[in-house]
Coordinates of C-alpha atoms and ligand atoms in Angstrom, one line a residue:
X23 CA 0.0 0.0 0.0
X24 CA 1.1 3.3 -0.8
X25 CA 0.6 6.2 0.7
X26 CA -0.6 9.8 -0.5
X27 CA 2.4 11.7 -0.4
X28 CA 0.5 15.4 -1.7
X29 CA -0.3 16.6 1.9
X30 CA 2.8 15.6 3.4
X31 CA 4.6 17.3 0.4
X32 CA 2.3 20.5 0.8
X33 CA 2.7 20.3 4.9
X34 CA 6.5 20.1 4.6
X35 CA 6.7 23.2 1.9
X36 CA 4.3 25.2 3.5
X37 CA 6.4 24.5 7.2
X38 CA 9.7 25.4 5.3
X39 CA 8.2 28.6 4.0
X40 CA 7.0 29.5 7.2
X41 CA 10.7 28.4 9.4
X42 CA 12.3 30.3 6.7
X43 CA 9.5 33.6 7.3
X44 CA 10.2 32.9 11.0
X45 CA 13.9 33.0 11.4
X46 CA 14.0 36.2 9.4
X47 CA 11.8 37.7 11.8
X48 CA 14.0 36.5 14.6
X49 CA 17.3 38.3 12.8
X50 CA 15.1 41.4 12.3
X51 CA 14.3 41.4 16.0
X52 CA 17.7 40.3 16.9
X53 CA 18.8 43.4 14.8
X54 CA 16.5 46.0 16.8
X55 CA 17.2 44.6 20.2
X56 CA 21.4 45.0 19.2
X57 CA 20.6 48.1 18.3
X58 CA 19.3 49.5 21.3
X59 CA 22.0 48.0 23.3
X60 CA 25.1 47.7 21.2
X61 CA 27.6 46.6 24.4
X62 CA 25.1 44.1 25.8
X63 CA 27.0 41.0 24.8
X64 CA 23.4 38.7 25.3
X65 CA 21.6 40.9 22.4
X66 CA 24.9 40.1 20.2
X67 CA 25.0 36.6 20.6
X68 CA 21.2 36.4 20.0
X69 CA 21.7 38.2 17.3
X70 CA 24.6 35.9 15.8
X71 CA 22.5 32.8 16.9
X72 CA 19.3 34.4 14.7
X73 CA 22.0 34.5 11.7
X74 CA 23.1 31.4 12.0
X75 CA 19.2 29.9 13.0
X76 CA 18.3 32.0 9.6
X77 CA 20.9 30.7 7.3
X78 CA 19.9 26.9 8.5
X79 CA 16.7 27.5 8.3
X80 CA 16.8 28.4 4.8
X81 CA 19.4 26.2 3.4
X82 CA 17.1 23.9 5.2
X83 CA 13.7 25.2 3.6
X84 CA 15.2 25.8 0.5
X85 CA 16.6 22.2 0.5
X86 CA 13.3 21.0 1.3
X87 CA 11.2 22.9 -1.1
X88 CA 13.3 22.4 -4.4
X89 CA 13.6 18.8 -3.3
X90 CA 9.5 18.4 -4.0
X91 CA 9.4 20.9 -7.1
X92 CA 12.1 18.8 -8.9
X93 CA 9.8 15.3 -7.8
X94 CA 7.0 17.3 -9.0
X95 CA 8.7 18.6 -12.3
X96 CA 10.4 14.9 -12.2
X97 CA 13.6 16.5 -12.4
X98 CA 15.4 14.1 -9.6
X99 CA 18.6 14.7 -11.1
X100 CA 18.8 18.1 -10.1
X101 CA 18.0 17.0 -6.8
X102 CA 20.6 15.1 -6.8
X103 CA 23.1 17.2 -7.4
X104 CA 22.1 19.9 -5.3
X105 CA 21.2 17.3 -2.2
X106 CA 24.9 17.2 -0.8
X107 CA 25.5 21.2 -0.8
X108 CA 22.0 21.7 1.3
X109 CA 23.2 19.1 3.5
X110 CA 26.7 20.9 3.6
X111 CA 24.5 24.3 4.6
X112 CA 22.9 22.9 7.2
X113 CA 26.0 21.4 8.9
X114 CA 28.1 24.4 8.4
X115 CA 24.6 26.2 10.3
X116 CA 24.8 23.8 13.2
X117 CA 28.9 24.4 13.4
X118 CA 28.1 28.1 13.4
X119 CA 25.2 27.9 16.2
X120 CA 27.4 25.6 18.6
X121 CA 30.7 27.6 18.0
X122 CA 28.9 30.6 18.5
X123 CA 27.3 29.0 21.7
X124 CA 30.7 27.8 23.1
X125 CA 32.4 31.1 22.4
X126 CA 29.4 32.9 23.9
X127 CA 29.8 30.6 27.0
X128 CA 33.6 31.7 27.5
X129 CA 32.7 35.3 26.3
X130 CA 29.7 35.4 28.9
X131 CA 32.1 34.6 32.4
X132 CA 34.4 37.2 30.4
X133 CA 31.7 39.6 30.5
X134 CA 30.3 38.7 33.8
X135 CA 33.6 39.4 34.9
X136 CA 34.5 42.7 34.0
X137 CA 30.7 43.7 34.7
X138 CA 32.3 42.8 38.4
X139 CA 35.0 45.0 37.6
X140 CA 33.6 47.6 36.2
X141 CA 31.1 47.7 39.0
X142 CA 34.0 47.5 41.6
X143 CA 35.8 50.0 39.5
X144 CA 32.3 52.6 39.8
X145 CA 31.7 52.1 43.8
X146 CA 36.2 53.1 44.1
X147 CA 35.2 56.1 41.5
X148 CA 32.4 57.1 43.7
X149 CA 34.2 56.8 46.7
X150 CA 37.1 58.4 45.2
X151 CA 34.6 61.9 44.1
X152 CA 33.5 61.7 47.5
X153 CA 37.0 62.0 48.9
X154 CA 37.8 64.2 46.5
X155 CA 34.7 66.7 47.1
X156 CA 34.9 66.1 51.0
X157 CA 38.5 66.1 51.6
X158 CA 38.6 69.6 52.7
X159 CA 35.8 68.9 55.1
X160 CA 37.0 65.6 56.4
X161 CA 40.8 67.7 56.9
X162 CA 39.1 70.4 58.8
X163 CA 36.9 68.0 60.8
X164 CA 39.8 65.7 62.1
X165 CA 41.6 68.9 62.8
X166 CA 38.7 70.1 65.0
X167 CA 38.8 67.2 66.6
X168 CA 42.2 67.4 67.5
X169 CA 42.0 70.8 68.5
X170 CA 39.5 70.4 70.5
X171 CA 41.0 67.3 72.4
X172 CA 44.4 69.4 72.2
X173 CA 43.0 72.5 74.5
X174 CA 41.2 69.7 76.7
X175 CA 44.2 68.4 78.0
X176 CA 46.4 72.4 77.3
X177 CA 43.3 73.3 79.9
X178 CA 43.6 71.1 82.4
X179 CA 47.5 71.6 82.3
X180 CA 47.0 75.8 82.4
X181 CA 44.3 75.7 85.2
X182 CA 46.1 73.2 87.7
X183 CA 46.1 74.4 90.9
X184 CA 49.4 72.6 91.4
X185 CA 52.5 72.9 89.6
X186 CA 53.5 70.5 86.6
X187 CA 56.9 70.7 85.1
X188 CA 58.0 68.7 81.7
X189 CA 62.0 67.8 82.4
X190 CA 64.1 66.1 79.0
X191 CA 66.8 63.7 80.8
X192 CA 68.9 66.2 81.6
X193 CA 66.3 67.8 83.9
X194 CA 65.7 71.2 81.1
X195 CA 62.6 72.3 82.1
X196 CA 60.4 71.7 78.2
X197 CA 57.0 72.6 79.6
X198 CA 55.3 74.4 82.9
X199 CA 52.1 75.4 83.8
X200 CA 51.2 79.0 85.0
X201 CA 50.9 77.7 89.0
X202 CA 54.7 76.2 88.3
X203 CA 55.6 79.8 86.9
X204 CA 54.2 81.4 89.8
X205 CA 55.7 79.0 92.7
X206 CA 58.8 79.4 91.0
X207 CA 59.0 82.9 90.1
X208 CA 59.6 82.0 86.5
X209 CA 58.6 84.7 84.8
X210 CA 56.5 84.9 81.7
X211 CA 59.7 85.4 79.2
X212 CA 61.4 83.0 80.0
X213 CA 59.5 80.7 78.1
X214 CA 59.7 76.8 77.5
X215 CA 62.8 77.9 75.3
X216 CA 64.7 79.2 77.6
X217 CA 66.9 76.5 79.3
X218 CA 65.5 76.5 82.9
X219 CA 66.2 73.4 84.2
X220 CA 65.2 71.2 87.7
X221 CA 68.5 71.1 89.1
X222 CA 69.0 74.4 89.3
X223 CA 65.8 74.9 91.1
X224 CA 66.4 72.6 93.8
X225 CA 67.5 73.7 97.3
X226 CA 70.3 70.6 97.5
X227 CA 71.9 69.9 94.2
X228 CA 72.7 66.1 95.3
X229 CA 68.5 65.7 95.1
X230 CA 68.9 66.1 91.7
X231 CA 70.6 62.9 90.7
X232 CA 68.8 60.9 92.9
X233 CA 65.2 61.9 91.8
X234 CA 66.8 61.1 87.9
X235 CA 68.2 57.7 89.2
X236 CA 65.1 56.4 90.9
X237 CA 62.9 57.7 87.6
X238 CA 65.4 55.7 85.3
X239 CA 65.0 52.9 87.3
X240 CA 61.6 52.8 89.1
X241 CA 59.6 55.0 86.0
X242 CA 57.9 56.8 88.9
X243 CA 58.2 58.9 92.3
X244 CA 55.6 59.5 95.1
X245 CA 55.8 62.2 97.3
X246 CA 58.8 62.9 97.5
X247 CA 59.7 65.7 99.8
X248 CA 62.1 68.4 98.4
X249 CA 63.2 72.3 98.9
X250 CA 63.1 74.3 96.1
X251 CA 64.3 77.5 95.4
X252 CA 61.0 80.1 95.4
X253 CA 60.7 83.8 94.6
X254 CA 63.6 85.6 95.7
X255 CA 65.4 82.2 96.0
X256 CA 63.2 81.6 99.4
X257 CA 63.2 77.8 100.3
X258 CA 59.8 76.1 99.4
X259 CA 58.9 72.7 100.8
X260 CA 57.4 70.7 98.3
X261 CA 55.5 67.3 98.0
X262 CA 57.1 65.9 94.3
X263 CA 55.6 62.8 92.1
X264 CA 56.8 62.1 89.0
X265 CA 57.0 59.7 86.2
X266 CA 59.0 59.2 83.0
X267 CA 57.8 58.7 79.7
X268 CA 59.5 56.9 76.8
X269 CA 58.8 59.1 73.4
X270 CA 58.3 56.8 70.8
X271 CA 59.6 58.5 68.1
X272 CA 63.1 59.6 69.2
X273 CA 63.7 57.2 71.5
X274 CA 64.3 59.8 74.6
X275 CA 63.1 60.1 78.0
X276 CA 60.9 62.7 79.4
X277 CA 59.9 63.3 83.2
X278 CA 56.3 64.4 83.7
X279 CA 56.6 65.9 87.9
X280 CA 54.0 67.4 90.0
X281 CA 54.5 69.5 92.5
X282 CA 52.4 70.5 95.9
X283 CA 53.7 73.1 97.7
X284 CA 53.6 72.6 101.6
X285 CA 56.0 75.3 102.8
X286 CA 52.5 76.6 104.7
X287 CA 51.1 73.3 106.3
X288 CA 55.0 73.0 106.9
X289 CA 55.2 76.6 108.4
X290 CA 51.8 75.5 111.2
X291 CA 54.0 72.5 112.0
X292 CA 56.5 74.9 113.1
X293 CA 54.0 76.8 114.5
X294 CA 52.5 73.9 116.3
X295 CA 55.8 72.9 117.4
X296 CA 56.1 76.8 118.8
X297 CA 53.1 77.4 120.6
X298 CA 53.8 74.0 122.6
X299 CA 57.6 75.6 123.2
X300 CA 56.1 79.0 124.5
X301 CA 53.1 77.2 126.3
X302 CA 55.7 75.5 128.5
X303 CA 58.1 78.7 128.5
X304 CA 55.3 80.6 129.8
X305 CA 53.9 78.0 132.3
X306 CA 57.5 78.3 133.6
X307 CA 58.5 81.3 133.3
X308 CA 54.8 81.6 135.5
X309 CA 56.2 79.5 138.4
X310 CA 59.5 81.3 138.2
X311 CA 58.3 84.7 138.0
X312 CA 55.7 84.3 140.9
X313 CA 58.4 82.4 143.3
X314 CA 61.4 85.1 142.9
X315 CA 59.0 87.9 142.5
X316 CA 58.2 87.9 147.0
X317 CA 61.9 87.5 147.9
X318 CA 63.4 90.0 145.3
X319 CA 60.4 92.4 147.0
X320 CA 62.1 91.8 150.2
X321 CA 65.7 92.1 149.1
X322 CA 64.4 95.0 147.5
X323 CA 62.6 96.4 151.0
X324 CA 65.8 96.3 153.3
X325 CA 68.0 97.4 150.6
X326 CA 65.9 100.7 150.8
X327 CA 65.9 100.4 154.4
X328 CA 69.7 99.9 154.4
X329 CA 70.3 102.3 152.2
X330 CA 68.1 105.0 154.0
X331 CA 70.0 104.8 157.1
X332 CA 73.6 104.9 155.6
X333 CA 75.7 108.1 155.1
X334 CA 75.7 109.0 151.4
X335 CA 79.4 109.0 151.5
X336 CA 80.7 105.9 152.5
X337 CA 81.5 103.2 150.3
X338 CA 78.9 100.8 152.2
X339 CA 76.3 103.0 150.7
X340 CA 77.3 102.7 147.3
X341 CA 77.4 98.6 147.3
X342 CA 73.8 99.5 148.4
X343 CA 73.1 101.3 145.6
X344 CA 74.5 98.5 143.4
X345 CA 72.9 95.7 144.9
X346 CA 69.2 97.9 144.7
X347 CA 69.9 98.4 140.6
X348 CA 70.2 95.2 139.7
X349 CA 67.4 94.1 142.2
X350 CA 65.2 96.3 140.5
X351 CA 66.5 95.1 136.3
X352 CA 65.9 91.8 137.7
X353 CA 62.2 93.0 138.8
X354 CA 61.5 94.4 135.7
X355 CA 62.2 90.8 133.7
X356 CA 59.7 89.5 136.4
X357 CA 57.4 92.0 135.7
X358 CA 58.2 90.9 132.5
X359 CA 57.7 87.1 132.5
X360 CA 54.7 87.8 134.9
X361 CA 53.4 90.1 131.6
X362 CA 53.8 87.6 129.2
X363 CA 52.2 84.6 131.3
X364 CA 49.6 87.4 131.7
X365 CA 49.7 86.8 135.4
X366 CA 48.6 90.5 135.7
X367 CA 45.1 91.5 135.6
X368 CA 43.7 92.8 132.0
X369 CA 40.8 95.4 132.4
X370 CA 39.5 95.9 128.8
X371 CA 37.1 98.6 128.5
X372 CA 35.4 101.2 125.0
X373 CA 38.1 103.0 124.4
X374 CA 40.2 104.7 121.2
X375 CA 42.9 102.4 119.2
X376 CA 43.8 106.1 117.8
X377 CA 44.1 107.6 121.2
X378 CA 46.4 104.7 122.9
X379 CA 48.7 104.9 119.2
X380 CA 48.9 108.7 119.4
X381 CA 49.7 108.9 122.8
X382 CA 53.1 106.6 122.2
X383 CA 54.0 108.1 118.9
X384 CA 53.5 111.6 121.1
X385 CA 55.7 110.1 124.0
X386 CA 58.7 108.6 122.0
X387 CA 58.7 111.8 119.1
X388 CA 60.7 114.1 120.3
X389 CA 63.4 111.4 121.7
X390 CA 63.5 109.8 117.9
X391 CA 63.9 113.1 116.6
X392 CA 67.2 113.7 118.4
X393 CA 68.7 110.6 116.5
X394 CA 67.0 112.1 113.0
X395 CA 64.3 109.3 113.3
X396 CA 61.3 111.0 111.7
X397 CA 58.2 108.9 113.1
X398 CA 54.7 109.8 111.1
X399 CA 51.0 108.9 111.9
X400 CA 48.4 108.1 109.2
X401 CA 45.7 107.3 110.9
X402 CA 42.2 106.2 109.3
X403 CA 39.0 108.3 110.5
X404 CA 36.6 105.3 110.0
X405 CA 38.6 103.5 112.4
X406 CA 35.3 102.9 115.4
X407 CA 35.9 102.9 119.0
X408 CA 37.0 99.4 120.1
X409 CA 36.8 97.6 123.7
X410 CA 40.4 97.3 124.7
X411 CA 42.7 97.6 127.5
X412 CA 44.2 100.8 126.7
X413 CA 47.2 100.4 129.1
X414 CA 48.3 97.3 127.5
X415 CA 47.7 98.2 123.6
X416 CA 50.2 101.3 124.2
X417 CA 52.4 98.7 125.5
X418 CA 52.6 96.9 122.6
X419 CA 52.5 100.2 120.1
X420 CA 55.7 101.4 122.5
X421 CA 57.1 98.1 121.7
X422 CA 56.6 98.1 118.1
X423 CA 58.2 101.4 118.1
X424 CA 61.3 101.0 120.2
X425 CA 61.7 98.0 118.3
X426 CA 61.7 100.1 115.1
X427 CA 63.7 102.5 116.7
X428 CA 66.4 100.0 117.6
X429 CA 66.8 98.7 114.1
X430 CA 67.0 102.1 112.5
X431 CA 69.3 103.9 115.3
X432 CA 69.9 107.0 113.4
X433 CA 68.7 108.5 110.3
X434 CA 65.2 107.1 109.5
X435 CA 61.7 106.9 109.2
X436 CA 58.6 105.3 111.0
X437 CA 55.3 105.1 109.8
X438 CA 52.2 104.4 111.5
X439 CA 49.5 103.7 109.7
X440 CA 45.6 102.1 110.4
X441 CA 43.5 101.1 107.8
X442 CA 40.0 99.6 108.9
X443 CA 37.9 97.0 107.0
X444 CA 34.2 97.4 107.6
X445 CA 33.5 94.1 105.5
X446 CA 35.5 91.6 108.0
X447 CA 35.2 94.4 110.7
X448 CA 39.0 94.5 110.8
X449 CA 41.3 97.0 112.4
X450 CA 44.8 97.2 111.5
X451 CA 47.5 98.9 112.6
X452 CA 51.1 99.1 110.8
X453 CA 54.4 100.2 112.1
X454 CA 56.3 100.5 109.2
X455 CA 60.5 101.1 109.8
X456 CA 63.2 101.8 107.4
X457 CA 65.9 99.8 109.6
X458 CA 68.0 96.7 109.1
X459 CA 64.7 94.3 108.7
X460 CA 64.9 90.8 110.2
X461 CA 67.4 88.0 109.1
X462 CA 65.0 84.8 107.2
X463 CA 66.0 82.7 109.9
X464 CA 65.2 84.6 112.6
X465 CA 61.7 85.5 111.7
X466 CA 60.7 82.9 112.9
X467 CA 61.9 82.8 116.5
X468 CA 61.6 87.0 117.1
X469 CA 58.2 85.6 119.6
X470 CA 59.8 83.6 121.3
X471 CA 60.7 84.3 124.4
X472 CA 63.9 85.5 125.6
X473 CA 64.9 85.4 121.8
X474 CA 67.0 88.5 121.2
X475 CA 69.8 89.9 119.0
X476 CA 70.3 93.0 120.9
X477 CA 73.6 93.4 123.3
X478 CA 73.2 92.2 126.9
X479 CA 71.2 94.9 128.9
X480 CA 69.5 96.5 125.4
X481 CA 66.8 93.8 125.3
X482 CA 65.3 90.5 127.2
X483 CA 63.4 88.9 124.2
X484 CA 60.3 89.7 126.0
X485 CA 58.7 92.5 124.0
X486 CA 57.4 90.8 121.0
X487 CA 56.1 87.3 123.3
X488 CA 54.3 89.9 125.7
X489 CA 52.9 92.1 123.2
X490 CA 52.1 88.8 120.9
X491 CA 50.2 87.2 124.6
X492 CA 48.1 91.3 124.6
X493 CA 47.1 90.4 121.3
X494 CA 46.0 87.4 121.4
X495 CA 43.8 88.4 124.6
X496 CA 42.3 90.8 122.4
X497 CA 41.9 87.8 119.8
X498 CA 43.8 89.5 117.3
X499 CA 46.9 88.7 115.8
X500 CA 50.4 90.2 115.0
X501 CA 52.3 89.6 111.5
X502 CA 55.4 90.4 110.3
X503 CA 56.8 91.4 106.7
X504 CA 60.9 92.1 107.0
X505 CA 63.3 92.2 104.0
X506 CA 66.7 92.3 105.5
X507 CA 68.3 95.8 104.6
X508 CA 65.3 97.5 103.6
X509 CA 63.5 97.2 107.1
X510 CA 60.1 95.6 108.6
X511 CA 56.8 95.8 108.8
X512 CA 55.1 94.9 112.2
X513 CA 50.6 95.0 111.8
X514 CA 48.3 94.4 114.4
X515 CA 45.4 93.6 113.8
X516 CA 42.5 93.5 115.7
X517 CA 38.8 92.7 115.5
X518 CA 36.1 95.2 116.5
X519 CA 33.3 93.8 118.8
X520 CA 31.2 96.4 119.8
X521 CA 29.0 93.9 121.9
X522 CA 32.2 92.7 123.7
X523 CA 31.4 93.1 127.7
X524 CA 33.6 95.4 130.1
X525 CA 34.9 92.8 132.7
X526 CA 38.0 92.5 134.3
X527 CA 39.9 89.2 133.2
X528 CA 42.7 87.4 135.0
X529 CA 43.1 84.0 133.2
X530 CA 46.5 82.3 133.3
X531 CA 46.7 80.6 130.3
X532 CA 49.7 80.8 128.5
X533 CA 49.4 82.1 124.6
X534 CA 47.6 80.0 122.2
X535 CA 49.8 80.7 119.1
X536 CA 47.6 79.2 116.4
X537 CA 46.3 82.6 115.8
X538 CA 49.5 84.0 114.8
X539 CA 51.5 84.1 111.6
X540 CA 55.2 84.7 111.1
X541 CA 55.8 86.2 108.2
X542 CA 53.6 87.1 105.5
Ligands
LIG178 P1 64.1 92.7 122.5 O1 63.6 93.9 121.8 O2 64.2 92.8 123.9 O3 65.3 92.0 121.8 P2 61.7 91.6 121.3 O4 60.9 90.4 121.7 O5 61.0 92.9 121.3 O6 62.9 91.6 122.3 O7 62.3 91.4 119.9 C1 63.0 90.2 119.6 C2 63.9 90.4 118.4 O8 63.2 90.7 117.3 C3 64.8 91.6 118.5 O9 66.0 91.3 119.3 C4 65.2 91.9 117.1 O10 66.2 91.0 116.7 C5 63.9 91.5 116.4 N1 63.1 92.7 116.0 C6 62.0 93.1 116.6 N2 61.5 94.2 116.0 C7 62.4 94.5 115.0 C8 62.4 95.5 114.0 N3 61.5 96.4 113.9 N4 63.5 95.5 113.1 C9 64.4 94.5 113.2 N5 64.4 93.5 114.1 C10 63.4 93.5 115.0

């Protein structure tokens, strides 16, 4: 049985016609898409893939087609002939679409590739403008932030209360704050550049080498106590800590030190130390004063008695007169010592500070004069009347001024001068000399009793403890200011209590130096 063979011949042209019609559609919309996109490498390939699709499709459909005209037109001889190069077509088509599909492979990680890249390549670029736009900013912002953490730390270093010094090895002072400038008396020119340096600053140059040695060693220091030269080169006690610091980039050693300055709390020690020394001074000089005071009285008594019923001639009568002058100096230091143990009855009553001053510089003027001391009174009018014991306040203005007197011997000047503070209701009263002053290491013993640099009979070191003791019992306080060769500077200073009552007082404590300051 044979079959028809006319609708599978018409099926198979009419499907060639159509695979031809369609492939060239694909290439036309291959073409468009590639157009649109030339660098996308997927259009491209499609685009090669549609050429090679189109050319096998027609070698293919072409094939086909002339294959049934020739049966048709019985022309199988031409068929023939043209059989093989169809065939060769359609291989060369497949070759083409596989080759094309294996390069496309190799070509497509290629691509995917530098699509990586080139995306890497646009975030650096971005970046990179960023930079580029920002730089400026980002400069000025780190700058900022180092400026400001910069004056953080300058601040804290400027406003310490106590001093901090910067030291290289060799002790050359690199850095200081404005307290170390003050303690020091460095003054504001002499910069970090000029070459200050630690050693010279300290009291004991052998301190030096071992605060460097234990740094080296150790890395730090606690509390180290030193003396360092001050203002004026005045010894200053100070607390020192200290650490060294490796700098990284030279490889040198800094020391970072901090100083506390305890020459004050040192100064109460000594104070402390005092007051317990004068409060057992004057307990004795109490017991002393009150058990030779009755029997010098009575060696006193019969040397009067003696002495009234013995001729003025005879030699007896002068011994007398010997033995009664030196009774009587030694009754005066007992008066004395009884005055500073304040054994002796204070009555302290409304009265004038201004009165009880005037009346000594009025007493001692013209006797100063005679030796060209010039002695002048600036008195301030605001000064109000005060509840004292007159008696005993001139005794300490006399002091003050024989004292001043003393230092200047001839040719000089006094001043006396009050000054009253109504906020902290505050009188004080200056005697002001231009004499020899007070030697540093006197200062602070010139209360102390029986301290005196005067010549046997010229003073008993009891003037400044007894007038120190009137203070006190007034609760003021006496402070001294002396430069040695330019001359001193005794105030008293006293409080005003208005409501403070009249009584007499007879208490026998000794002073209670806490109130009073040496020096200034
Ligand atoms: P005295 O006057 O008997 O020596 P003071 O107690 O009054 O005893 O004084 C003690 C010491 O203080 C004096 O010896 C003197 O060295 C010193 N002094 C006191 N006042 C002055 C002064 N104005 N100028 C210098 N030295 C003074």
């Amino acid at each position: 049985m044979t079959l028809p063979l006319l609708p599978i011949t018409l099926v198979d042209v009419f499907g060639s016609s159509l695979m031809i019609l369609f492939a060239l559609l694909c290439v036309g919309l291959a073409v468009r898409l590639r157009r649109q996109d030339r660098d996308n490498l997927v259009w491209t390939y499609l685009l090669w893939f549609s050429y090679a699709l189109a050319g096998f499709a027609i070698s293919r459909a072409v094939g086909h087609i002339t294959e049934h005209v020739s049966l048709v037109l019985d022309q199988g001889h031409t068929w023939k002939i043209l059989k093989p190069y169809s065939g060769a077509i359609n291989t060369i088509s497949f070759v083409v679409v596989a080759s094309i599909t294996l390069f496309f492979e190799r070509i497509w990680k290629i691509y995917q590739q530098i699509a990586r890249d080139k995306l890497a390549l646009e975030d650096t670029h971005r970046q990179l403008r960023y930079l580029n736009r920002h730089l400026e900013d980002l400069v000025a912002a780190r700058t900022r932030e180092l400026t400001h953490s910069e004056s953080k730390y300058r601040r804290i270093f400027e406003l310490s209360r106590d001093p901090i010094l910067v030291a290289d090895e060799t002790g050359v002072l690199i850095d200081f704050n404005p307290s170390a400038m003050r303690l020091l008396a460095i003054d504001s020119e002499s910069g970090p550049d000029r070459a200050l340096s630690l050693p010279d600053l300290l009291q004991h140059p052998g301190d030096w080498d071992k605060l460097r040695g234990e740094l080296l060693a150790t890395g730090f220091i606690n509390d180290e106590e030193l003396e360092l030269a001050g203002r004026a080169r005045q010894s200053l006690n100070v607390l020192l800590s200290a650490t060294r610091e490796n700098t990284a980039e030279n490889r040198t050693v800094r020391f970072h030190f901090l100083l506390k300055d305890i020459s004050q709390r040192k100064a109460m020690t000594r104070q402390l130390l005092q007051a317990d020394k004068l409060a057992s001074i004057g307990q004795l000089a109490a017991g002393i004063a009150h058990e030779i005071n009755n029997p010098l009285s009575i060696i006193l008594g019969y040397t009067q008695l003696l002495i009234r019923s013995e001729d003025a001639a005879t030699e007896r009568y002068g011994d007398l007169r010997t033995i009664e002058k030196h009774a009587r100096a030694c009754k005066t230091i007992v008066e004395d010592l009884l005055k500073f143990s304040r054994s002796t009855q204070t009555r302290k009553e409304a009265g004038s500070l201004h009165q009880a001053v005037e009346e000594v510089v009025n007493v001692v003027r013209h006797h100063f004069e005679l030796d060209n001391v010039m002695i002048t009174c600036e008195l301030d009018p605001a000064v109000p009347p005060m509840v004292i014991d007159k008696e005993k306040i001139e005794q300490v203005f006399m002091n003050l001024v024989m004292n001043a007197k003393q230092a200047i011997g001839k040719n000089g000047a006094i001043q006396v001068t009050s000054r009253f503070d109504p906020e902290r209701k505050l009188v004080t009263v200056q005697v002001k000399d231009t004499g020899g002053g007070i030697e540093a290491r006197h200062l602070p013993r010139i209360f102390d009793p029986f301290f005196t640099t005067k010549k046997t009979g010229e003073g008993t070191g009891l003037g400044l403890s007894v007038s120190y003791g009137i203070v006190q019992h007034h609760n003021g306080e006496i402070l001294v200011a002396s430069e040695p060769g330019t001359g001193s500077t005794f105030s008293v200073v006293l409080p005003v209590q208005q409501s403070e009552l009249v009584v007499p007082q007879a208490d026998l404590a000794v002073p209670q130096p806490e109130s009073r300051k040496v020096g200034s």
